[in-house]
Amino acid sequence: MSEDLTTFSAQQLAAKIKNKDVTASEVTQAHFDRIEKLDKKIESFLYLDKAAALEQAKRVDKKVAKNETLSPLAGVPLALKDVMTQRGVPTTCGSKILENWRPPYDSTVVKRLKENDVIILGKVNMDEFAMGSSTENSAYQKTKNPWDLSRIPGGSSGGSSAAVASFFAPLAIGTDTGGSIRQPAAVCGIVGTKPTYGTVSRYGLIAFASSLDQAGPITRSVMDAALLNEVIAGYDPLDSTSINQSTASLVAAANTKDLKGMKIGVIKELGGEGWQEGVVANFNQSIETLKQLGAEVVEISLPHSLYALAVYYLIAPSEASSNLARFDGMRYGLRVGDNGEKDVEAVMNLTRAQGFGPEVKRRIILGTYALSTGYYDAYYGQAQKVRGLIAEDFKAAFEKVDVLVSPTSPTTAWKLGERVDNPLAMYLADLATLPPSLAGVPAISVPIGLAKEDQMPVGLQIIAPAMQDHKNYQVASAIEAAQGGLLIDQIKDLASLV
Amino acid sequence: MSKITPEALKHLAKLARLELTEAELAMYATQLEIILDSVDKIREVAAGDVKPMSHAVGLTNVFREDVIRPSLDRAEVLSQAPATEANRFRVPRILNED
Amino acid sequence: MKILEAMEKFDPIIGLETHVELSTNSKMFCGCSTEFGAEPNTQVCPTCLGLPGSLPVPNKTAIESTFRIGLALNCQITEFSRFSRKNYFYPDMPKDFQTSQYDEPFCVNGYLDVLVPTDEGDKTFRVEIERVHLEEDTGKLTHSGGVTGRIHGADYSLVDYNRAGIALVEIVTKPVLGTGKYAGIVARAYVTELRDLLRSLAVSDVRMEEGSLRCDVNLSLHPKGASEWGKRTETKNVNSLRSVEKAVNSEIERQADVLTEGGKVTQETRHFHEDSGTSSSGRSKEEAEDYRYFPEPDLVPVIATSAWVNELKTDLPQAPSVERKRLAQEWGFSDEEMRDVVSMGATDLIAQTVAAGATAQAARKWWLGELARKATEAEKDLSSLGIEPKHISELEQLVVEGKLTDKLARQVLDGLINKEGTPSEIVQKRNLVVMSDDSSLLPAIRAAIEANPEVVAKVKTGKLQALGPILGAVMKETQGKADAGKVRSLVLKELAVEG
C-alpha cells in the first residue's frame, strides 16, 4: 500500500472500502499514524479513542466481507468536537470543570454516527463551552492553524477545523452558535456548514446558547459536508426543537454544478470599511465567478444586521448563564474546597471560580446582568425583539433572492495571542456569521482562495432560507468546482515540518 | 445605564456563584462596560410592538406521550459524582433552607 | 395573644400556594418512572439529572391534567403559554434552574367556593384563584450529623434525585380578605375542597403525608379599618389539613404579638414544624434571590386551541360539591352531617366503606366518631391514620353479627392502626371473642347481683332502668367481652323479673 490514505476525501474512502480496495481498519490506522506523528505540532486532539475506533473499523470490515448494505460513510474516520457526549468517553467541553467526566449516554449525533458506521477517532479541542473564535479559550491546549502554526485555527470548533485541514480526518463535527463552524472552516481553508436550526438534534450537545446552538459538518470538500450533513440530520423526539420534516437531498444538490436561473443577493451591510483587503478582494472575485456560473447577482440590504453583534452578545450570554449553572460540583465533574467545613454555597463558588476560564466567567456575568431585575426589558427583552427584526429582514430578502452571500469573516486567521485580552475584537470575527445564526437559517462557508497579503485562506458564506439547506450546497459546490481543485490541496505538507 | 459598580458586580457574581478576586472584579468591570457600551445601541431600535423572538423555529405544541422509558444505571451515574454515600449524592452542608 | 383577641384588633389577609404532584406514569420532561418509594437514584436519566447536553420534552398528560385542574377551578385557559426558567442554585435542583412558568401560565383567574360553619350558620367563602401553572419537582435531601434529619447543624447532606422532574402543579390563590377569625378554618376548608376536587379529577394521589400535596401559607395582618395591608410572611412545609389551620392561627397570633408590642413584621419565609405546630424564621425577602426568569429556549410554546380545551371540558367529572349533594341524598345525611363529613375530609373514606358493604350511617358513625377521636389524639388527618375503609366495613359486619361488642370493636380499631391485620385476624390474635354462653357468664352475674342488693331491690319493684350498675360490673369482670343483650336477659332471669 503505497498511497497515503489520509489524502482522500470521505467519499473516496467510503468507495474504496466498499470496493474492498482497502479495509476500514487500514484507513483508521493510517489516520491514527498521521495524528500520532504530527498532532504534537497542531494540538487538535484532546483524546484518542484508539481501541474503540479500531474495534468499530473491524465491524465495518466484517460487514464489507459479508457484502452487507453499507451506509454512505461507512468506515470513514471522524474527529468529534468535545462538546458532544459520548458514552464512557471523556467529554470536557474544553473546560477544567468537566475534566475526567465520562457521560453515561450518547448524544443523538454520536448515535447516528455509530449507526452509520462512521469511525469516531476521538475528541478534538474547542474554546471552553464553545465560547470564542480562536480556540485559545480551551483550558487544555492551544490548537494551531496548519497553514501557519503561529496563527489561530478559528473557533470555537478550532480543533475540528485544524484536524480536518491537517488531514487527521476527512470529517469532523463542529457546533455553531454564532459562527463556530463557519469561521474556523473559513480560516483553515475548508468547508463548514451550519444547518437550519432544528434539523440536527441538540440532544447530547452541551448547551452554550440553546436557541442558537446547531451541530454541523466540517470537511475538506462540499460533497463530504453534504454526505455528513445527511447522516447527522433528522427528526429526534428527544429534542423539542427538532423539526419533523426533511430537507431536499443535499448530496444531489452538491452534484448540481449549475447556477443558471439562480438569484443571489450580496449583503450590503457585510463588507467594506474595516474588512481585510484580501478578504474583500477574494469575495468580489467570487461574485464574478457566480455570475459566470449563470447566477444573477443583486445587492440586498439587511438593515438590522448591524445590530446582530449586540443582540447576540445579550442573548447568548443570557442563555449561557442559565445553561452553565448546573456545573456546580454536586453531581459530576470538578469539586473544589469540600473540606467538611465549607458549606455548599462556598464549595459551589470555589468550584466555579476554579473550573471556569475568564471568557466563560465574563459571559456568565454579562448574561446574569442582562437577565436580572430591572435590566431584562432593556437588554434581553429588547434583544429578542431586535432578533425578530433581523429574522424579518431575512424573510424579506428571500422573497427576492434564492440565497445571500457575504465573506465568512472580516479577516483571515490572526496570530495566536493577538486578541486574547480584547474580548470585543475577538467578537468582531463573528460579524458576518451572527445574522443567519440569529435568524435560524442555514449557512455554509466554502474556501475562495488565499488573501494576497498574508497567503491565508478566505471563506465565502452562503445563506439560504430555513429548510432549504440544499441551495447552499448547490452554490458551494459550483464555486468549488469553478475554482478547479480544493484550496486545501495547496497547503504545505505538515510532514515537512517534522 | 452601562455603568457597573463594584457592588453590583459582586452581587452578580454572588447570583452566578462565582468567587471572584479583586483583580478579576476590576478586570470584568472594565470589560463589561466596554461590551455594554457596544450592545447599548440596540436600545435605539424602535421595536415597541415587535414580538420577542425566543426561538429560531416556529414550532408549537411539541409533547411526548406519558410513557415510561428506562432510567440510567445507578452505578454508572454515581461513578461520576465527586462524593456519594448510601447510593446518594453527597453534598456539603446547606446553610440556607430553600 | 390568642386568636380571638387578635381578631378584635386586626384583620388578616391569607393567600395559599398549593403544590400538587401529578400522578402521571412518567416525569414531566423525561420518561423516568414516578413511582413512590423506589431505591434512591434509580429513577433518573440525563434529563432529570440535568446532565450536560440533556434536553426536556414535555409530558402531554401532565399538561392536560393542568388544564383540567384549571377548568375545574373555573379558570381561563391561556391560549398562548410557555415554560420559563427560574434560576437559582440549590443542590436538590439538578440544573440549578427550575423549569416553571412565569408570566404565561397555563390557567388564570378562577375560583373555588368553600362552605364554612360560622356563628351565623354555614357561610360560603369564595377563594379566588390567581393562576395554575406547571413546573417540575426537586430531588429529596436527607441531612446527616447534628440533630438527625434537621438541616441546621448537619455536617453534610445526601441527595436522591428520584423525585426530581416529577410534574408539579402550583395553584396560587389571590389574597383572601374578610375571613376574620375564620381565616384558619377557611384555609383548611379550601385545601380540603381542593384535595377532593383533585382526587375527583384523578390527577394526583393528593397524599399530604407523602408530600404529593403541599401547602404554603401567606399571611399578613393590618389594623382593623386600615386600608394599607401589612407585611406578609410565607410559611412553608404545611403538610396536613390540620396544620393548614394551625399554621394560619399560630401566624396570626405571632404577628399580632409583634405588632401589639410595637414591632414590625419582617417579610420572610418561615418554616412550619408539624410536631410543635409553630414556625421558625427562614430566609428574609431582603436577601431574596433574583430568579432571572426567561422563556425556556429548549421548549416551544403551548397553544391551547379551543377544540382541545373543549374536549377536556366535556370529560370533566362532576364538581365535588354537586357530587356531595348526590351522596348526601343517597346516604340520607342531613346538610349538617354532610358538612361535618366534608370538613373532616371523610367523604371518600365513607364512600369506600359503603362500597365495601357497610351502611352509610354506620360508616359515618365509625369515621366521625371513634376514628376522628383517634386522629385528633394522634394529631393526624383521618386519611393519614392508615386504615382501609374495607376493614371498617368488615368491623361493622362483625358488630352486626354480634361477634363483637362496641368495646371490643374499639380494641380492633387499635389493632388496625397498629397494622396487625384484618379485623378478623385481630379478633383472633387479641382473643376478642364475645362471651355469650350461660356457664361462662353466670358466675360474674351472680357475683354482681350479690354485690348490689339495693339495685336488686329497685329492679324487683319493676324499675328495669336501674339495672346499669349490675350490667357494668359484669362487663368489667369480663373485660368487655360479654354480649350485653345476653347478660341483660340472664340477669333478669336470675332475678326472676319479666324483661
mmCIF file of N, CA and C in Angstrom, chain C residues 1-16 176-188 217-224 231-235 243-261 265 268 270 272 277-279:
data_model
loop_
_atom_site.group_PDB
_atom_site.id
_atom_site.type_symbol
_atom_site.label_atom_id
_atom_site.label_comp_id
_atom_site.label_asym_id
_atom_site.label_seq_id
_atom_site.Cartn_x
_atom_site.Cartn_y
_atom_site.Cartn_z
ATOM 1 N N MET C 1 -50.651 36.315 72.075
ATOM 2 C CA MET C 1 -52.051 36.753 72.066
ATOM 3 C C MET C 1 -52.917 35.679 71.438
ATOM 4 N N LYS C 2 -54.057 35.443 72.029
ATOM 5 C CA LYS C 2 -54.928 34.406 71.483
ATOM 6 C C LYS C 2 -55.659 34.955 70.271
ATOM 7 N N ILE C 3 -56.063 34.048 69.414
ATOM 8 C CA ILE C 3 -56.607 34.442 68.125
ATOM 9 C C ILE C 3 -57.814 35.367 68.227
ATOM 10 N N LEU C 4 -58.738 35.071 69.159
ATOM 11 C CA LEU C 4 -59.952 35.885 69.238
ATOM 12 C C LEU C 4 -59.630 37.316 69.643
ATOM 13 N N GLU C 5 -58.674 37.424 70.539
ATOM 14 C CA GLU C 5 -58.239 38.748 70.987
ATOM 15 C C GLU C 5 -57.554 39.482 69.817
ATOM 16 N N ALA C 6 -56.739 38.751 69.120
ATOM 17 C CA ALA C 6 -56.025 39.341 67.984
ATOM 18 C C ALA C 6 -57.011 39.856 66.940
ATOM 19 N N MET C 7 -58.068 39.094 66.731
ATOM 20 C CA MET C 7 -59.019 39.445 65.691
ATOM 21 C C MET C 7 -59.907 40.631 66.064
ATOM 22 N N GLU C 8 -59.830 41.047 67.335
ATOM 23 C CA GLU C 8 -60.542 42.262 67.717
ATOM 24 C C GLU C 8 -59.777 43.489 67.240
ATOM 25 N N LYS C 9 -58.470 43.331 67.077
ATOM 26 C CA LYS C 9 -57.642 44.482 66.687
ATOM 27 C C LYS C 9 -57.261 44.470 65.217
ATOM 28 N N PHE C 10 -57.102 43.243 64.663
ATOM 29 C CA PHE C 10 -56.532 43.148 63.308
ATOM 30 C C PHE C 10 -57.436 42.381 62.354
ATOM 31 N N ASP C 11 -57.221 42.656 61.059
ATOM 32 C CA ASP C 11 -57.848 41.849 60.006
ATOM 33 C C ASP C 11 -56.755 41.069 59.286
ATOM 34 N N PRO C 12 -56.976 39.792 59.056
ATOM 35 C CA PRO C 12 -55.958 39.009 58.352
ATOM 36 C C PRO C 12 -56.233 38.962 56.840
ATOM 37 N N ILE C 13 -55.175 38.839 56.067
ATOM 38 C CA ILE C 13 -55.313 38.518 54.647
ATOM 39 C C ILE C 13 -54.512 37.240 54.418
ATOM 40 N N ILE C 14 -55.164 36.246 53.874
ATOM 41 C CA ILE C 14 -54.436 34.996 53.650
ATOM 42 C C ILE C 14 -54.274 34.727 52.148
ATOM 43 N N GLY C 15 -53.281 33.957 51.836
ATOM 44 C CA GLY C 15 -53.072 33.513 50.461
ATOM 45 C C GLY C 15 -52.501 32.114 50.540
ATOM 46 N N LEU C 16 -52.894 31.260 49.612
ATOM 47 C CA LEU C 16 -52.415 29.876 49.685
ATOM 48 C C LEU C 16 -51.777 29.468 48.373
ATOM 49 N N VAL C 176 -57.038 36.497 50.053
ATOM 50 C CA VAL C 176 -58.396 36.262 50.534
ATOM 51 C C VAL C 176 -58.655 37.209 51.701
ATOM 52 N N LEU C 177 -59.639 38.095 51.513
ATOM 53 C CA LEU C 177 -59.949 39.104 52.537
ATOM 54 C C LEU C 177 -61.246 38.732 53.255
ATOM 55 N N GLY C 178 -61.432 39.333 54.414
ATOM 56 C CA GLY C 178 -62.732 39.256 55.083
ATOM 57 C C GLY C 178 -63.028 37.938 55.772
ATOM 58 N N THR C 179 -62.002 37.162 56.069
ATOM 59 C CA THR C 179 -62.261 35.898 56.748
ATOM 60 C C THR C 179 -62.279 36.071 58.259
ATOM 61 N N GLY C 180 -61.646 37.151 58.738
ATOM 62 C CA GLY C 180 -61.626 37.415 60.178
ATOM 63 C C GLY C 180 -61.141 36.221 60.969
ATOM 64 N N LYS C 181 -61.883 35.904 62.016
ATOM 65 C CA LYS C 181 -61.448 34.811 62.907
ATOM 66 C C LYS C 181 -61.572 33.450 62.242
ATOM 67 N N TYR C 182 -62.244 33.420 61.087
ATOM 68 C CA TYR C 182 -62.387 32.132 60.389
ATOM 69 C C TYR C 182 -61.242 31.848 59.419
ATOM 70 N N ALA C 183 -60.209 32.710 59.435
ATOM 71 C CA ALA C 183 -59.115 32.580 58.456
ATOM 72 C C ALA C 183 -58.580 31.153 58.404
ATOM 73 N N GLY C 184 -58.290 30.603 59.575
ATOM 74 C CA GLY C 184 -57.716 29.255 59.623
ATOM 75 C C GLY C 184 -58.681 28.213 59.096
ATOM 76 N N ILE C 185 -59.953 28.378 59.448
ATOM 77 C CA ILE C 185 -60.959 27.399 59.017
ATOM 78 C C ILE C 185 -61.190 27.494 57.512
ATOM 79 N N VAL C 186 -61.194 28.729 57.001
ATOM 80 C CA VAL C 186 -61.356 28.910 55.555
ATOM 81 C C VAL C 186 -60.178 28.281 54.812
ATOM 82 N N ALA C 187 -58.972 28.520 55.347
ATOM 83 C CA ALA C 187 -57.781 27.975 54.701
ATOM 84 C C ALA C 187 -57.856 26.450 54.655
ATOM 85 N N ARG C 188 -58.227 25.879 55.769
ATOM 86 C CA ARG C 188 -58.313 24.426 55.835
ATOM 87 C C ARG C 188 -59.417 23.904 54.911
ATOM 88 N N VAL C 217 -48.467 28.898 53.191
ATOM 89 C CA VAL C 217 -49.485 29.845 53.654
ATOM 90 C C VAL C 217 -48.903 31.253 53.713
ATOM 91 N N ASN C 218 -49.521 32.174 52.982
ATOM 92 C CA ASN C 218 -49.130 33.592 53.072
ATOM 93 C C ASN C 218 -50.091 34.281 54.018
ATOM 94 N N LEU C 219 -49.550 35.117 54.875
ATOM 95 C CA LEU C 219 -50.429 35.781 55.817
ATOM 96 C C LEU C 219 -49.915 37.170 56.198
ATOM 97 N N SER C 220 -50.841 38.108 56.252
ATOM 98 C CA SER C 220 -50.494 39.431 56.773
ATOM 99 C C SER C 220 -51.651 39.937 57.637
ATOM 100 N N LEU C 221 -51.331 40.827 58.537
ATOM 101 C CA LEU C 221 -52.351 41.454 59.380
ATOM 102 C C LEU C 221 -52.296 42.958 59.174
ATOM 103 N N HIS C 222 -53.446 43.589 59.230
ATOM 104 C CA HIS C 222 -53.451 45.050 59.307
ATOM 105 C C HIS C 222 -54.507 45.459 60.336
ATOM 106 N N PRO C 223 -54.272 46.635 60.964
ATOM 107 C CA PRO C 223 -55.219 47.075 61.987
ATOM 108 C C PRO C 223 -56.608 47.190 61.383
ATOM 109 N N LYS C 224 -57.608 46.821 62.118
ATOM 110 C CA LYS C 224 -58.984 46.895 61.628
ATOM 111 C C LYS C 224 -59.261 48.273 61.066
ATOM 112 N N LYS C 231 -47.175 43.733 56.131
ATOM 113 C CA LYS C 231 -46.123 42.909 55.530
ATOM 114 C C LYS C 231 -46.517 41.433 55.684
ATOM 115 N N ARG C 232 -46.231 40.662 54.643
ATOM 116 C CA ARG C 232 -46.694 39.283 54.746
ATOM 117 C C ARG C 232 -45.530 38.300 54.902
ATOM 118 N N THR C 233 -45.858 37.194 55.520
ATOM 119 C CA THR C 233 -44.876 36.119 55.622
ATOM 120 C C THR C 233 -45.393 34.935 54.812
ATOM 121 N N GLU C 234 -44.459 34.073 54.439
ATOM 122 C CA GLU C 234 -44.837 32.868 53.705
ATOM 123 C C GLU C 234 -44.376 31.675 54.543
ATOM 124 N N THR C 235 -45.333 30.887 55.020
ATOM 125 C CA THR C 235 -44.972 29.730 55.841
ATOM 126 C C THR C 235 -44.989 28.469 54.979
ATOM 127 N N SER C 243 -52.672 21.092 59.921
ATOM 128 C CA SER C 243 -51.595 22.074 60.017
ATOM 129 C C SER C 243 -51.923 23.359 59.271
ATOM 130 N N VAL C 244 -52.729 23.247 58.217
ATOM 131 C CA VAL C 244 -53.083 24.461 57.481
ATOM 132 C C VAL C 244 -53.773 25.427 58.442
ATOM 133 N N GLU C 245 -54.724 24.894 59.165
ATOM 134 C CA GLU C 245 -55.456 25.736 60.117
ATOM 135 C C GLU C 245 -54.537 26.236 61.233
ATOM 136 N N LYS C 246 -53.732 25.298 61.725
ATOM 137 C CA LYS C 246 -52.805 25.658 62.811
ATOM 138 C C LYS C 246 -51.819 26.723 62.372
ATOM 139 N N ALA C 247 -51.272 26.542 61.140
ATOM 140 C CA ALA C 247 -50.253 27.481 60.657
ATOM 141 C C ALA C 247 -50.844 28.879 60.535
ATOM 142 N N VAL C 248 -52.068 28.967 60.034
ATOM 143 C CA VAL C 248 -52.711 30.279 59.906
ATOM 144 C C VAL C 248 -52.911 30.885 61.294
ATOM 145 N N ASN C 249 -53.488 30.108 62.199
ATOM 146 C CA ASN C 249 -53.788 30.656 63.520
ATOM 147 C C ASN C 249 -52.530 31.025 64.288
ATOM 148 N N SER C 250 -51.515 30.178 64.220
ATOM 149 C CA SER C 250 -50.315 30.484 65.003
ATOM 150 C C SER C 250 -49.596 31.691 64.411
ATOM 151 N N GLU C 251 -49.680 31.853 63.081
ATOM 152 C CA GLU C 251 -49.029 33.015 62.478
ATOM 153 C C GLU C 251 -49.815 34.296 62.780
ATOM 154 N N ILE C 252 -51.136 34.180 62.837
ATOM 155 C CA ILE C 252 -51.939 35.347 63.242
ATOM 156 C C ILE C 252 -51.535 35.765 64.652
ATOM 157 N N GLU C 253 -51.433 34.772 65.532
ATOM 158 C CA GLU C 253 -51.097 35.085 66.924
ATOM 159 C C GLU C 253 -49.688 35.683 67.025
ATOM 160 N N ARG C 254 -48.766 35.106 66.255
ATOM 161 C CA ARG C 254 -47.390 35.602 66.312
ATOM 162 C C ARG C 254 -47.295 37.037 65.807
ATOM 163 N N GLN C 255 -47.903 37.277 64.640
ATOM 164 C CA GLN C 255 -47.835 38.628 64.072
ATOM 165 C C GLN C 255 -48.558 39.634 64.955
ATOM 166 N N ALA C 256 -49.678 39.211 65.540
ATOM 167 C CA ALA C 256 -50.431 40.122 66.420
ATOM 168 C C ALA C 256 -49.564 40.525 67.605
ATOM 169 N N ASP C 257 -48.817 39.569 68.143
ATOM 170 C CA ASP C 257 -47.914 39.879 69.262
ATOM 171 C C ASP C 257 -46.867 40.889 68.836
ATOM 172 N N VAL C 258 -46.263 40.630 67.676
ATOM 173 C CA VAL C 258 -45.207 41.521 67.184
ATOM 174 C C VAL C 258 -45.760 42.938 67.030
ATOM 175 N N LEU C 259 -46.914 43.042 66.378
ATOM 176 C CA LEU C 259 -47.478 44.359 66.091
ATOM 177 C C LEU C 259 -47.941 45.073 67.361
ATOM 178 N N THR C 260 -48.517 44.305 68.282
ATOM 179 C CA THR C 260 -49.012 44.907 69.511
ATOM 180 C C THR C 260 -47.875 45.454 70.361
ATOM 181 N N GLU C 261 -46.744 44.758 70.278
ATOM 182 C CA GLU C 261 -45.593 45.227 71.062
ATOM 183 C C GLU C 261 -44.853 46.341 70.335
ATOM 184 N N VAL C 265 -43.463 43.392 61.350
ATOM 185 C CA VAL C 265 -43.391 42.042 60.805
ATOM 186 C C VAL C 265 -42.359 42.047 59.673
ATOM 187 N N GLU C 268 -40.737 37.583 55.156
ATOM 188 C CA GLU C 268 -39.786 36.472 55.172
ATOM 189 C C GLU C 268 -40.486 35.152 54.871
ATOM 190 N N ARG C 270 -41.056 31.460 56.326
ATOM 191 C CA ARG C 270 -40.986 30.750 57.597
ATOM 192 C C ARG C 270 -41.200 29.260 57.371
ATOM 193 N N PHE C 272 -42.736 25.740 58.855
ATOM 194 C CA PHE C 272 -43.680 25.201 59.824
ATOM 195 C C PHE C 272 -43.173 23.871 60.373
ATOM 196 N N GLY C 277 -46.327 22.604 65.965
ATOM 197 C CA GLY C 277 -47.425 23.444 65.496
ATOM 198 C C GLY C 277 -47.038 24.910 65.392
ATOM 199 N N THR C 278 -45.735 25.190 65.412
ATOM 200 C CA THR C 278 -45.269 26.568 65.281
ATOM 201 C C THR C 278 -44.301 26.668 64.108
ATOM 202 N N SER C 279 -43.902 27.892 63.783
ATOM 203 C CA SER C 279 -42.985 28.066 62.660
ATOM 204 C C SER C 279 -41.746 28.800 63.120
#
